[in-house]
Short mmCIF file of C-alpha atoms in Angstrom, two decimals:
data_model
loop_
_atom_site.label_atom_id
_atom_site.label_comp_id
_atom_site.label_asym_id
_atom_site.label_seq_id
_atom_site.Cartn_x
_atom_site.Cartn_y
_atom_site.Cartn_z
CA UNK T 21 -58.90 -17.43 -110.92
CA UNK T 22 -56.87 -18.83 -112.94
CA UNK T 23 -56.06 -17.33 -116.25
CA UNK T 24 -53.08 -18.49 -118.72
CA UNK T 25 -52.86 -15.89 -121.55
CA UNK T 26 -50.08 -16.82 -124.21
CA UNK T 27 -48.18 -18.70 -122.12
CA UNK T 28 -44.58 -19.61 -122.85
CA UNK T 29 -42.43 -21.66 -120.47
CA UNK T 30 -38.64 -22.83 -121.83
CA UNK T 31 -36.16 -24.90 -119.65
CA UNK T 32 -32.79 -23.99 -120.53
CA UNK T 33 -30.94 -25.76 -123.01
CA UNK T 34 -34.75 -27.32 -124.34
CA UNK T 35 -37.97 -27.12 -126.52
CA UNK T 36 -41.09 -25.67 -124.90
CA UNK T 37 -42.41 -27.33 -122.35
CA UNK T 38 -45.35 -25.29 -122.70
CA UNK T 39 -46.04 -23.41 -125.81
CA UNK T 40 -48.75 -20.60 -126.29
CA UNK T 41 -51.17 -21.93 -123.46
CA UNK T 42 -54.95 -20.03 -123.21
CA UNK T 43 -56.77 -21.45 -120.65
CA UNK T 44 -59.02 -20.09 -117.92
CA UNK T 45 -60.45 -21.49 -115.18
CA UNK T 46 -62.77 -19.70 -113.21
CA UNK T 47 -63.80 -19.10 -109.73
CA UNK T 48 -65.63 -22.11 -107.99
CA UNK T 49 -64.66 -24.28 -111.14
CA UNK T 50 -63.00 -28.09 -111.01
CA UNK T 51 -61.16 -29.08 -113.82
CA UNK T 52 -58.11 -32.23 -114.60
CA UNK T 53 -55.47 -31.51 -116.09
CA UNK T 54 -54.40 -35.03 -118.51
CA UNK T 55 -52.08 -35.65 -121.49
CA UNK T 56 -49.12 -38.17 -121.07
CA UNK T 57 -46.02 -37.45 -119.13
CA UNK T 58 -43.46 -34.62 -120.64
CA UNK T 59 -46.90 -33.13 -121.86
CA UNK T 60 -46.48 -30.43 -119.71
CA UNK T 61 -48.56 -31.35 -116.71
CA UNK T 62 -46.01 -30.39 -114.10
CA UNK T 63 -44.88 -27.75 -115.52
CA UNK T 64 -48.32 -25.99 -115.97
CA UNK T 65 -49.30 -26.54 -112.37
CA UNK T 66 -45.60 -25.40 -111.38
CA UNK T 67 -46.25 -21.94 -113.25
CA UNK T 68 -49.28 -21.47 -111.37
CA UNK T 69 -47.55 -22.23 -107.78
CA UNK T 70 -44.61 -19.89 -109.11
CA UNK T 71 -42.05 -22.44 -108.81
CA UNK T 72 -41.27 -21.81 -112.51
CA UNK T 73 -41.70 -18.75 -113.64
CA UNK T 74 -43.15 -17.85 -117.42
CA UNK T 75 -40.79 -17.14 -120.09
CA UNK T 76 -43.55 -15.34 -121.77
CA UNK T 77 -47.02 -14.50 -121.43
CA UNK T 78 -49.40 -13.45 -118.93
CA UNK T 79 -50.21 -15.82 -116.61
CA UNK T 80 -53.36 -14.25 -113.78
CA UNK T 81 -53.74 -16.33 -110.43
CA UNK T 82 -56.35 -15.12 -108.10
CA UNK T 83 -56.26 -11.62 -109.29
CA UNK T 84 -52.05 -11.60 -108.98
CA UNK T 85 -50.49 -11.31 -112.48
CA UNK T 86 -47.90 -13.88 -111.58
CA UNK T 87 -45.28 -12.65 -113.98
CA UNK T 88 -44.91 -9.61 -112.60
CA UNK T 89 -44.74 -10.90 -108.92
CA UNK T 90 -41.71 -9.75 -106.96
CA UNK T 91 -39.84 -12.79 -105.27
CA UNK T 92 -40.23 -11.60 -101.98
CA UNK T 93 -43.89 -11.99 -102.72
CA UNK T 94 -44.21 -15.42 -103.83
CA UNK T 95 -44.78 -16.83 -99.73
CA UNK T 96 -47.80 -14.89 -99.34
CA UNK T 97 -49.05 -15.50 -103.19
CA UNK T 98 -48.39 -19.32 -102.40
CA UNK T 99 -50.81 -19.23 -99.01
CA UNK T 100 -53.79 -18.83 -100.91
CA UNK T 101 -53.07 -21.97 -102.98
CA UNK T 102 -53.11 -25.41 -101.21
CA UNK T 103 -50.77 -28.03 -103.21
CA UNK T 104 -51.42 -31.64 -102.77
CA UNK T 105 -48.56 -33.46 -104.16
CA UNK T 106 -48.22 -37.73 -105.38
CA UNK T 107 -45.69 -38.12 -102.89
CA UNK T 108 -47.42 -36.20 -99.94
CA UNK T 109 -44.58 -34.16 -98.98
CA UNK T 110 -45.36 -34.41 -94.89
CA UNK T 111 -42.52 -34.02 -92.13
CA UNK T 112 -41.69 -37.45 -91.13
CA UNK T 113 -40.45 -36.01 -87.52
CA UNK T 114 -43.95 -34.47 -86.44
CA UNK T 115 -46.84 -35.08 -85.25
CA UNK T 116 -50.46 -35.48 -88.09
CA UNK T 117 -51.39 -32.29 -86.00
CA UNK T 118 -48.50 -30.48 -86.34
CA UNK T 119 -48.31 -31.16 -90.25
CA UNK T 120 -51.81 -29.88 -90.74
CA UNK T 121 -50.65 -27.09 -88.43
CA UNK T 122 -47.86 -25.78 -90.52
CA UNK T 123 -49.71 -23.49 -93.09
CA UNK T 124 -51.01 -21.88 -90.10
CA UNK T 125 -48.10 -21.34 -88.07
CA UNK T 126 -46.85 -19.78 -90.80
CA UNK T 127 -49.27 -17.34 -91.11
CA UNK T 128 -49.13 -16.52 -87.87
CA UNK T 129 -52.56 -17.43 -86.45
CA UNK T 130 -53.18 -18.02 -82.77
CA UNK T 131 -52.95 -21.59 -80.73
CA UNK T 132 -56.43 -21.80 -80.00
CA UNK T 133 -57.46 -20.90 -83.69
CA UNK T 134 -54.87 -23.28 -84.80
CA UNK T 135 -56.08 -26.19 -82.55
CA UNK T 136 -59.58 -25.34 -83.74
CA UNK T 137 -58.99 -25.40 -87.73
CA UNK T 138 -56.65 -28.17 -87.75
CA UNK T 139 -59.44 -30.46 -85.80
CA UNK T 140 -61.79 -29.40 -88.26
CA UNK T 141 -59.85 -30.04 -91.19
CA UNK T 142 -58.56 -33.47 -89.91
CA UNK T 143 -62.16 -34.28 -89.18
CA UNK T 144 -62.91 -33.53 -92.53
CA UNK T 145 -60.68 -36.01 -93.85
CA UNK T 146 -61.96 -38.23 -91.27
CA UNK T 147 -58.61 -38.52 -89.39
CA UNK T 148 -59.24 -36.50 -86.27
CA UNK T 149 -58.53 -39.53 -84.34
CA UNK T 150 -54.62 -39.50 -85.94
CA UNK T 151 -53.70 -36.39 -84.62
CA UNK T 152 -51.11 -37.86 -82.33
CA UNK T 153 -49.72 -40.26 -84.89
CA UNK T 154 -46.28 -39.60 -87.19
CA UNK T 155 -46.79 -40.09 -90.99
CA UNK T 156 -45.62 -43.43 -91.03
CA UNK T 157 -47.98 -45.03 -88.87
CA UNK T 158 -50.47 -44.19 -91.53
CA UNK T 159 -51.00 -45.81 -94.54
CA UNK T 160 -50.52 -43.82 -98.20
CA UNK T 161 -54.21 -42.95 -98.16
CA UNK T 162 -54.49 -41.75 -95.02
CA UNK T 163 -51.51 -40.11 -95.39
CA UNK T 164 -52.31 -38.16 -98.62
CA UNK T 165 -55.48 -37.26 -96.43
CA UNK T 166 -53.59 -35.61 -94.09
CA UNK T 167 -51.74 -34.08 -97.15
CA UNK T 168 -55.44 -32.48 -97.87
CA UNK T 169 -56.36 -31.43 -94.63
CA UNK T 170 -52.78 -29.25 -94.62
CA UNK T 171 -53.94 -27.75 -97.89
CA UNK T 172 -56.93 -26.97 -97.22
CA UNK T 173 -56.19 -25.60 -93.33
CA UNK T 174 -55.68 -22.14 -94.86
CA UNK T 175 -59.16 -22.37 -96.71
CA UNK T 176 -57.13 -21.49 -99.66
CA UNK T 177 -59.47 -20.16 -102.81
CA UNK T 178 -57.57 -22.58 -105.32
CA UNK T 179 -56.54 -26.01 -104.75
CA UNK T 180 -53.88 -27.87 -106.96
CA UNK T 181 -53.14 -31.03 -106.86
CA UNK T 182 -50.03 -33.16 -108.75
CA UNK T 183 -51.53 -36.87 -109.45
CA UNK T 184 -53.14 -37.11 -105.89
CA UNK T 185 -53.88 -40.72 -106.57
CA UNK T 186 -51.18 -41.65 -108.43
CA UNK T 187 -49.51 -43.93 -105.87
CA UNK T 188 -52.79 -45.22 -104.11
CA UNK T 189 -55.07 -47.92 -105.23
CA UNK T 190 -59.05 -47.47 -106.94
CA UNK T 191 -60.85 -47.74 -104.51
CA UNK T 192 -58.93 -45.21 -102.23
CA UNK T 193 -58.74 -43.21 -105.44
CA UNK T 194 -62.03 -42.63 -105.55
CA UNK T 195 -62.28 -41.65 -101.48
CA UNK T 196 -59.96 -38.87 -102.41
CA UNK T 197 -61.49 -37.41 -105.71
CA UNK T 198 -64.87 -37.45 -103.87
CA UNK T 199 -63.01 -35.37 -101.19
CA UNK T 200 -61.68 -32.68 -103.68
CA UNK T 201 -65.59 -32.55 -104.87
CA UNK T 202 -66.66 -31.59 -101.56
CA UNK T 203 -64.15 -28.59 -101.45
CA UNK T 204 -65.29 -27.58 -104.86
CA UNK T 205 -68.84 -27.70 -103.74
CA UNK T 206 -68.31 -24.94 -101.03
CA UNK T 207 -66.43 -22.84 -103.64
CA UNK T 208 -62.87 -23.78 -103.66
CA UNK T 209 -61.45 -23.97 -107.55
CA UNK T 210 -59.77 -26.61 -107.98
CA UNK T 211 -57.55 -28.12 -110.40
CA UNK T 212 -55.87 -31.97 -110.78
CA UNK T 213 -53.50 -33.04 -113.01
CA UNK T 214 -53.97 -37.05 -113.14
CA UNK T 215 -53.54 -39.72 -116.19
CA UNK T 216 -55.68 -41.74 -114.65
CA UNK T 217 -58.31 -41.79 -117.70
CA UNK T 218 -61.22 -44.00 -116.16
CA UNK T 219 -61.02 -42.25 -113.35
CA UNK T 220 -61.35 -38.72 -114.35
CA UNK T 221 -63.75 -39.67 -116.71
CA UNK T 222 -66.12 -41.02 -114.20
CA UNK T 223 -66.38 -37.65 -112.03
CA UNK T 224 -67.89 -35.83 -114.94
CA UNK T 225 -66.20 -32.39 -114.57
CA UNK T 226 -64.41 -30.45 -117.37
CA UNK T 227 -60.99 -32.03 -118.54
CA UNK T 228 -58.14 -30.44 -119.98
CA UNK T 229 -55.70 -32.39 -122.47
CA UNK T 230 -52.53 -31.39 -122.80
CA UNK T 231 -49.93 -32.63 -126.07
CA UNK T 232 -46.03 -31.39 -126.14
CA UNK T 233 -46.80 -28.42 -124.30
CA UNK T 234 -50.17 -27.23 -125.85
CA UNK T 235 -53.80 -27.56 -124.64
CA UNK T 236 -55.67 -29.42 -127.33
CA UNK T 237 -59.12 -29.43 -125.99
CA UNK X 7 -62.21 -6.24 -72.90
CA UNK X 8 -64.81 -5.45 -75.39
CA UNK X 9 -62.71 -4.91 -77.66
CA UNK X 10 -60.81 -7.81 -77.22
CA UNK X 11 -64.30 -10.04 -77.88
CA UNK X 12 -64.89 -7.74 -80.92
CA UNK X 13 -61.28 -8.47 -82.40
CA UNK X 14 -61.50 -11.93 -81.59
CA UNK X 15 -64.81 -12.20 -83.51
CA UNK X 16 -63.59 -10.08 -86.06
CA UNK X 17 -60.46 -12.83 -86.81
CA UNK X 18 -63.12 -15.43 -86.78
CA UNK X 19 -65.05 -14.32 -89.67
CA UNK X 20 -61.90 -13.36 -91.72
CA UNK X 21 -59.94 -16.33 -92.84
CA UNK X 22 -56.27 -14.23 -92.60
CA UNK X 23 -55.12 -13.74 -88.81
CA UNK X 24 -55.60 -10.17 -87.52
CA UNK X 25 -52.60 -7.84 -87.11
CA UNK X 26 -52.87 -7.88 -83.22
CA UNK X 27 -52.93 -12.15 -83.44
CA UNK X 28 -49.90 -11.38 -85.78
CA UNK X 29 -47.50 -9.60 -83.61
CA UNK X 30 -48.45 -11.89 -80.83
CA UNK X 31 -48.05 -15.27 -82.63
CA UNK X 32 -44.91 -13.43 -83.99
CA UNK X 33 -43.26 -12.99 -80.60
CA UNK X 34 -44.62 -16.46 -79.44
CA UNK X 35 -43.17 -18.13 -82.28
CA UNK X 36 -39.71 -16.95 -81.04
CA UNK X 37 -40.45 -18.12 -77.66
CA UNK X 38 -41.46 -21.17 -79.69
CA UNK X 39 -37.85 -21.63 -81.36
CA UNK X 40 -36.02 -20.31 -78.46
CA UNK X 41 -37.46 -23.27 -76.47
CA UNK X 42 -37.34 -25.53 -79.26
CA UNK X 43 -33.59 -24.77 -80.42
CA UNK X 44 -32.30 -25.49 -76.83
CA UNK X 45 -34.06 -28.55 -76.59
CA UNK X 46 -33.13 -29.61 -79.87
CA UNK X 47 -29.76 -29.37 -78.99
CA UNK X 48 -30.21 -31.10 -75.52
CA UNK X 49 -31.45 -33.75 -77.39
CA UNK X 50 -28.10 -34.51 -78.56
CA UNK X 51 -25.33 -33.44 -75.77
CA UNK X 52 -22.37 -34.77 -76.98
CA UNK X 53 -22.45 -32.99 -80.32
CA UNK X 54 -23.34 -30.22 -78.52
CA UNK X 55 -20.90 -30.42 -76.30
CA UNK X 56 -18.00 -30.61 -78.58
CA UNK X 57 -19.90 -27.09 -80.59
CA UNK X 58 -19.26 -25.69 -77.68
CA UNK X 59 -16.25 -26.56 -76.58
CA UNK X 60 -14.66 -25.36 -79.76
CA UNK X 61 -16.53 -22.09 -79.66
CA UNK X 62 -15.53 -22.28 -75.47
CA UNK X 63 -11.55 -22.45 -76.51
CA UNK X 64 -11.90 -20.35 -79.44
CA UNK X 65 -13.72 -17.41 -76.91
CA UNK X 66 -11.49 -18.26 -74.11
CA UNK X 67 -7.98 -17.52 -75.16
CA UNK X 68 -8.57 -14.31 -76.69
CA UNK X 69 -10.73 -13.01 -73.24
CA UNK X 70 -7.85 -14.32 -71.12
CA UNK X 71 -5.44 -12.26 -72.80
CA UNK X 72 -7.72 -9.52 -72.08
CA UNK X 73 -8.23 -9.82 -68.52
CA UNK X 74 -4.04 -9.91 -68.49
CA UNK X 75 -3.83 -7.37 -70.62
CA UNK X 76 -6.13 -5.17 -67.93
CA UNK X 77 -3.88 -6.54 -64.98
CA UNK X 78 -0.61 -5.20 -66.81
CA UNK X 79 -2.19 -1.90 -67.83
CA UNK X 80 -2.74 -1.71 -63.87
CA UNK X 81 0.96 -2.30 -63.35
CA UNK X 82 1.82 0.31 -66.07
CA UNK X 83 -0.59 2.96 -64.48
CA UNK X 84 1.43 2.69 -61.10
CA UNK X 85 4.58 4.36 -63.01
CA UNK X 86 1.75 7.12 -64.20
CA UNK X 87 5.06 9.07 -62.58
CA UNK X 88 7.49 7.99 -65.34
CA UNK X 89 6.67 10.77 -67.66
CA UNK X 90 7.17 13.48 -64.61
CA UNK X 91 10.72 14.95 -64.30
CA UNK X 92 12.30 15.34 -61.31
CA UNK X 93 14.76 18.37 -60.63
CA UNK X 94 16.63 17.73 -57.80
CA UNK X 95 18.08 20.97 -56.92
CA UNK X 96 21.72 22.24 -55.09
CA UNK X 97 21.90 21.74 -51.75
CA UNK X 98 22.76 25.33 -51.17
CA UNK X 99 19.29 26.51 -52.70
CA UNK X 100 16.89 27.76 -49.93
CA UNK X 101 13.64 26.56 -49.61
CA UNK X 102 12.00 29.94 -50.38
CA UNK X 103 14.55 29.84 -53.77
CA UNK X 104 13.04 26.51 -54.77
CA UNK X 105 9.32 27.61 -54.42
CA UNK X 106 10.33 30.59 -56.27
CA UNK X 107 11.16 28.45 -59.08
CA UNK X 108 8.36 26.17 -58.37
CA UNK X 109 5.95 29.11 -59.49
CA UNK X 110 8.18 30.35 -62.50
CA UNK X 111 8.34 26.88 -63.76
CA UNK X 112 4.31 26.65 -63.26
CA UNK X 113 3.51 29.41 -65.61
CA UNK X 114 5.04 27.77 -68.27
CA UNK X 115 2.87 26.08 -71.20
CA UNK X 116 4.55 23.24 -71.43
CA UNK X 117 4.24 22.39 -67.43
CA UNK X 118 0.82 21.53 -65.86
CA UNK X 119 1.96 20.91 -62.50
CA UNK X 120 4.74 21.28 -60.01
CA UNK X 121 5.34 19.50 -57.09
CA UNK X 122 7.54 20.63 -54.53
CA UNK X 123 8.63 18.35 -52.03
CA UNK X 124 11.53 19.34 -49.48
CA UNK X 125 14.22 17.09 -47.82
CA UNK X 126 12.27 15.78 -44.75
CA UNK X 127 9.20 14.64 -47.34
CA UNK X 128 12.09 13.21 -49.65
CA UNK X 129 13.18 11.05 -47.11
CA UNK X 130 10.40 9.84 -45.90
CA UNK X 131 8.99 8.75 -49.50
CA UNK X 132 12.18 7.24 -50.47
CA UNK X 133 12.17 4.91 -47.38
CA UNK X 134 8.70 4.04 -47.88
CA UNK X 135 8.92 2.71 -51.93
CA UNK X 136 12.85 2.09 -52.00
CA UNK X 137 13.19 -0.72 -49.40
CA UNK X 138 15.72 0.55 -47.78
CA UNK X 139 14.41 1.98 -44.78
CA UNK X 140 16.16 0.27 -41.99
CA UNK X 141 19.37 1.37 -43.71
CA UNK X 142 18.15 5.03 -43.94
CA UNK X 143 17.06 5.21 -40.32
CA UNK X 144 20.88 4.20 -39.22
CA UNK X 145 22.09 7.65 -41.08
CA UNK X 146 22.13 10.63 -39.53
CA UNK X 147 21.86 13.52 -41.52
CA UNK X 148 19.08 13.83 -44.53
CA UNK X 149 21.21 12.94 -47.85
CA UNK X 150 18.57 13.91 -49.97
CA UNK X 151 18.04 17.13 -52.04
CA UNK X 152 14.73 19.47 -52.16
CA UNK X 153 12.97 18.11 -55.10
CA UNK X 154 10.65 19.68 -57.58
CA UNK X 155 8.54 17.03 -59.47
CA UNK X 156 7.39 18.82 -63.39
CA UNK X 157 4.17 17.03 -64.23
CA UNK X 158 4.36 18.43 -68.53
CA UNK X 159 1.22 19.34 -70.33
CA UNK X 160 -0.62 16.58 -71.82
CA UNK X 161 0.67 17.19 -75.80
CA UNK X 162 4.24 17.66 -74.11
CA UNK X 163 3.87 14.04 -73.64
CA UNK X 164 5.53 12.15 -76.11
CA UNK X 165 9.13 10.96 -75.66
CA UNK X 166 10.73 13.96 -78.08
CA UNK X 167 8.85 16.29 -76.22
CA UNK X 168 9.96 15.36 -73.18
CA UNK X 169 13.55 15.20 -73.84
CA UNK X 170 13.32 18.84 -75.36
CA UNK X 171 11.57 19.89 -71.66
CA UNK X 172 14.35 18.34 -69.92
CA UNK X 173 17.04 20.06 -71.47
CA UNK X 174 15.26 23.29 -70.89
CA UNK X 175 14.71 22.29 -67.12
CA UNK X 176 18.46 21.59 -66.69
CA UNK X 177 19.31 25.48 -67.43
CA UNK X 178 17.77 26.46 -64.36
CA UNK X 179 20.34 27.70 -62.02
CA UNK X 180 19.33 25.84 -59.10
CA UNK X 181 18.83 22.63 -60.82
CA UNK X 182 21.80 20.10 -60.16
CA UNK X 183 20.19 17.40 -62.09
CA UNK X 184 16.86 16.68 -64.13
CA UNK X 185 15.54 13.09 -64.15
CA UNK X 186 13.73 10.82 -66.82
CA UNK X 187 14.33 7.75 -68.51
CA UNK X 188 12.81 8.30 -71.80
CA UNK X 189 14.30 5.12 -73.13
CA UNK X 190 12.93 3.14 -70.82
CA UNK X 191 9.74 5.25 -71.17
CA UNK X 192 9.82 4.26 -74.99
CA UNK X 193 9.91 0.92 -74.08
CA UNK X 194 7.02 0.38 -71.87
CA UNK X 195 4.92 2.25 -74.03
CA UNK X 196 5.96 0.27 -77.34
CA UNK X 197 5.41 -2.94 -75.31
CA UNK X 198 1.99 -2.23 -74.23
CA UNK X 199 1.29 -1.03 -77.66
CA UNK X 200 2.38 -4.65 -79.24
CA UNK X 201 0.67 -6.49 -76.25
CA UNK X 202 -2.74 -4.37 -77.86
CA UNK X 203 -2.16 -5.05 -81.07
CA UNK X 204 -1.09 -8.78 -80.38
CA UNK X 205 -4.36 -9.23 -78.43
CA UNK X 206 -6.76 -7.66 -81.15
CA UNK X 207 -5.00 -9.74 -84.16
CA UNK X 208 -5.73 -12.79 -82.10
CA UNK X 209 -8.91 -11.55 -81.19
CA UNK X 210 -9.89 -11.23 -84.78
CA UNK X 211 -8.56 -14.36 -85.75
CA UNK X 212 -10.15 -16.57 -83.11
CA UNK X 213 -13.08 -14.23 -83.48
CA UNK X 214 -13.76 -15.06 -87.14
CA UNK X 215 -13.08 -18.63 -86.07
CA UNK X 216 -16.07 -19.12 -83.98
CA UNK X 217 -17.71 -17.12 -86.90
CA UNK X 218 -16.53 -20.49 -89.11
CA UNK X 219 -17.42 -23.54 -86.39
CA UNK X 220 -20.80 -21.47 -85.89
CA UNK X 221 -21.60 -21.32 -89.35
CA UNK X 222 -20.47 -24.68 -90.43
CA UNK X 223 -22.74 -26.42 -87.78
CA UNK X 224 -25.71 -24.26 -88.58
CA UNK X 225 -25.17 -24.91 -92.64
CA UNK X 226 -25.01 -28.87 -91.63
CA UNK X 227 -28.13 -28.63 -89.82
CA UNK X 228 -29.89 -26.68 -92.36
CA UNK X 229 -28.41 -29.66 -95.04
CA UNK X 230 -30.24 -32.29 -92.70
CA UNK X 231 -33.58 -30.14 -92.71
CA UNK X 232 -33.76 -29.93 -96.67
CA UNK X 233 -36.79 -31.60 -97.08
CA UNK X 234 -38.67 -29.33 -94.48
CA UNK X 235 -37.33 -25.81 -95.76
CA UNK X 236 -38.46 -27.08 -99.05
CA UNK X 237 -42.00 -28.19 -97.69
CA UNK X 238 -42.27 -25.13 -95.73
CA UNK X 239 -41.55 -22.78 -98.55
CA UNK X 240 -43.85 -24.62 -100.95
CA UNK X 241 -46.89 -23.87 -98.32
CA UNK X 242 -45.91 -20.40 -98.68
CA UNK X 243 -43.34 -19.97 -95.50
CA UNK X 244 -41.40 -16.89 -95.96
CA UNK X 245 -37.48 -16.78 -95.24
CA UNK X 246 -37.65 -15.14 -92.26
CA UNK X 247 -39.86 -18.08 -91.14
CA UNK X 248 -37.28 -20.40 -92.23
CA UNK X 249 -34.50 -18.71 -90.99
CA UNK X 250 -35.98 -18.12 -87.12
CA UNK X 251 -34.89 -21.46 -85.61
CA UNK X 252 -31.42 -21.52 -87.68
CA UNK X 253 -30.63 -18.04 -85.89
CA UNK X 254 -31.76 -18.92 -82.71
CA UNK X 255 -29.83 -22.24 -82.77
CA UNK X 256 -26.58 -19.96 -83.85
CA UNK X 257 -27.87 -17.58 -80.58
CA UNK X 258 -27.45 -21.11 -78.10
CA UNK X 259 -24.10 -22.07 -79.82
CA UNK X 260 -23.01 -18.17 -78.59
CA UNK X 261 -24.44 -18.34 -75.51
CA UNK X 262 -23.03 -21.86 -74.45
CA UNK X 263 -19.61 -21.30 -75.81
CA UNK X 264 -19.50 -18.02 -73.75
CA UNK X 265 -20.16 -19.83 -70.82
CA UNK X 266 -17.69 -22.13 -71.65
CA UNK X 267 -15.20 -19.47 -72.35
CA UNK X 268 -16.18 -17.97 -68.67
CA UNK X 269 -15.55 -21.01 -67.44
CA UNK X 270 -12.06 -22.03 -69.18
CA UNK X 271 -10.51 -18.41 -68.35
CA UNK X 272 -11.52 -18.63 -64.69
CA UNK X 273 -10.28 -21.93 -63.82
CA UNK X 274 -7.07 -20.46 -66.02
CA UNK X 275 -6.84 -17.91 -63.66
CA UNK X 276 -6.59 -20.19 -60.82
CA UNK X 277 -4.43 -22.55 -61.83
CA UNK X 278 -1.54 -19.22 -62.82
CA UNK X 279 -2.71 -17.48 -59.63
CA UNK X 280 -0.53 -19.29 -57.20
CA UNK X 281 2.99 -18.90 -59.10
CA UNK X 282 1.90 -15.21 -60.17
CA UNK X 283 1.33 -14.07 -56.46
CA UNK X 284 4.87 -15.76 -55.72
CA UNK X 285 6.30 -13.82 -58.41
CA UNK X 286 4.12 -10.83 -57.69
CA UNK X 287 6.14 -11.29 -53.69
CA UNK X 288 9.46 -11.41 -55.33
CA UNK X 289 8.52 -7.37 -56.93
CA UNK X 290 6.64 -6.30 -54.09
CA UNK X 291 3.68 -5.20 -55.77
CA UNK X 292 0.51 -6.07 -54.69
CA UNK X 293 -0.65 -5.39 -58.33
CA UNK X 294 0.42 -8.17 -60.40
CA UNK X 295 -2.48 -10.20 -59.88
CA UNK X 296 -5.30 -12.00 -61.59
CA UNK X 297 -8.91 -12.24 -60.51
CA UNK X 298 -11.61 -14.12 -61.66
CA UNK X 299 -13.35 -12.25 -64.64
CA UNK X 300 -15.60 -9.12 -63.05
CA UNK X 301 -19.32 -9.65 -63.94
CA UNK X 302 -19.09 -6.80 -66.43
CA UNK X 303 -16.78 -8.41 -68.36
CA UNK X 304 -18.27 -11.60 -68.55
CA UNK X 305 -21.62 -10.10 -69.94
CA UNK X 306 -19.79 -8.32 -72.59
CA UNK X 307 -17.97 -11.68 -73.42
CA UNK X 308 -21.59 -13.40 -73.20
CA UNK X 309 -22.74 -10.44 -75.42
CA UNK X 310 -20.15 -11.00 -77.87
CA UNK X 311 -20.47 -14.57 -78.54
CA UNK X 312 -24.43 -14.22 -78.83
CA UNK X 313 -23.78 -11.79 -81.89
CA UNK X 314 -21.02 -14.09 -83.24
CA UNK X 315 -23.35 -16.44 -82.95
CA UNK X 316 -26.17 -14.86 -84.56
CA UNK X 317 -23.71 -13.60 -87.16
CA UNK X 318 -22.40 -17.20 -88.33
CA UNK X 319 -26.39 -18.40 -87.87
CA UNK X 320 -27.27 -15.42 -90.43
CA UNK X 321 -24.42 -16.07 -92.84
CA UNK X 322 -24.74 -19.54 -93.17
CA UNK X 323 -28.75 -19.51 -93.39
CA UNK X 324 -28.53 -16.63 -96.04
CA UNK X 325 -25.94 -18.87 -98.12
CA UNK X 326 -27.59 -22.19 -97.73
CA UNK X 327 -31.39 -20.84 -98.39
CA UNK X 328 -31.14 -19.43 -101.24
CA UNK X 329 -29.76 -22.84 -103.03
CA UNK X 330 -33.32 -24.74 -101.71
CA UNK X 331 -35.84 -23.72 -104.09
CA UNK X 332 -38.65 -26.74 -104.44
CA UNK X 333 -38.51 -27.46 -108.19
#
């Protein structure tokens, strides 16, 4: 599902952020990406979501070879990937419902279908009763669950999360992780960047360690 | 009905919406943004009004000048016969000779039509247009000669050609004088063309101002919604999806500015109307009037202002969207 082959990423005027990365995630696999700050976790995720382009090497995600993708097709490729951010990235002037509905609106689903899918996604993360609230009226953990609902509402094949529990306490973090596990159980490929080693060791999943832009295990 | 059910079922199976749904939601989304941007504008009435008023003023000036140009042209059309040459015949020329000359002139390539007026007709006309009717009634004899009114062919309408024609016509033995005020004609032509160019220049400049005002307003709005644009791009929003609300905003500004411009022009004409009609009375002309703008002109103005709004928004959005990319 996600395949890095000899991938390099160099930012202008600095040394390599990623060097010769080889990595393969199967369809339906769940893995954690870990390493120190600056090890290249975020860069790796940015390459998958096409926020950054590879400097060299071959990167295939969901059958698309990303190093060959033209910029006008980027939006369509991103629709197949659910992204979850550390700072949630919710639209603060819109209700929880509208936030979760955004990916469906973008893809052009009918109102009826949007209502159905958003309700299902909110129900899944346990926030159905908050659909009319604004994000600021919710706690951090709840806001992150809105972010997750938004990421999965489009039924993407891949779920990416960048430090999803970075600003949550351990209890809430566990809840969030078990949510990811549930999505993985229905066949979604999940890749989570996190440096919360205690938490990810508990999850008993594949752990990919990055150091100075290289995969070390 | 069956097919509808079928497509609905098919949609449920897919994780992507069907083609029909996409078209339908595309149209619905346009309607959504049309109304959403309207309510967005109505939430900030003061700034909306200020922007629209600036647009209205910028549009009202060329629109008003254009209407005035049309009125001046109407007055100009009244003097349609300025490019006609009047041949005043000698008093001893008989009616028969005059008509013979008329036929002779008609056959010339440089002349498209010749009208004959006997002394009676000439007098009647003179009474009607000169304003000296009463004075003429006091005369016993008709002092006016027979007249042939020569209309040159289209290609002879240039002032220099007309002068040439005039000389030729004078050489006919029956003709006493041939008259055409070419100097005056030249002046009028150049005045009208100067006015036209002036209106065009002012319109272009103010059209540019409208583009800039709308572009700048939209640019600020984009800047305010930077976060929203970033998130939308991250979850797969295409540029055209992101552009849509801003383009509708431009359309609304154009429409509001256009409506205000029409109101401003009509109010200004109402104010000018009274002094203008006094002036027209002095010249005994009923043509020198300014009416409120015609519906068709209003529609033209609205179309232009909406297009300017759309164009201004398009320029601003295309320029700004490139700068807003997730990092």
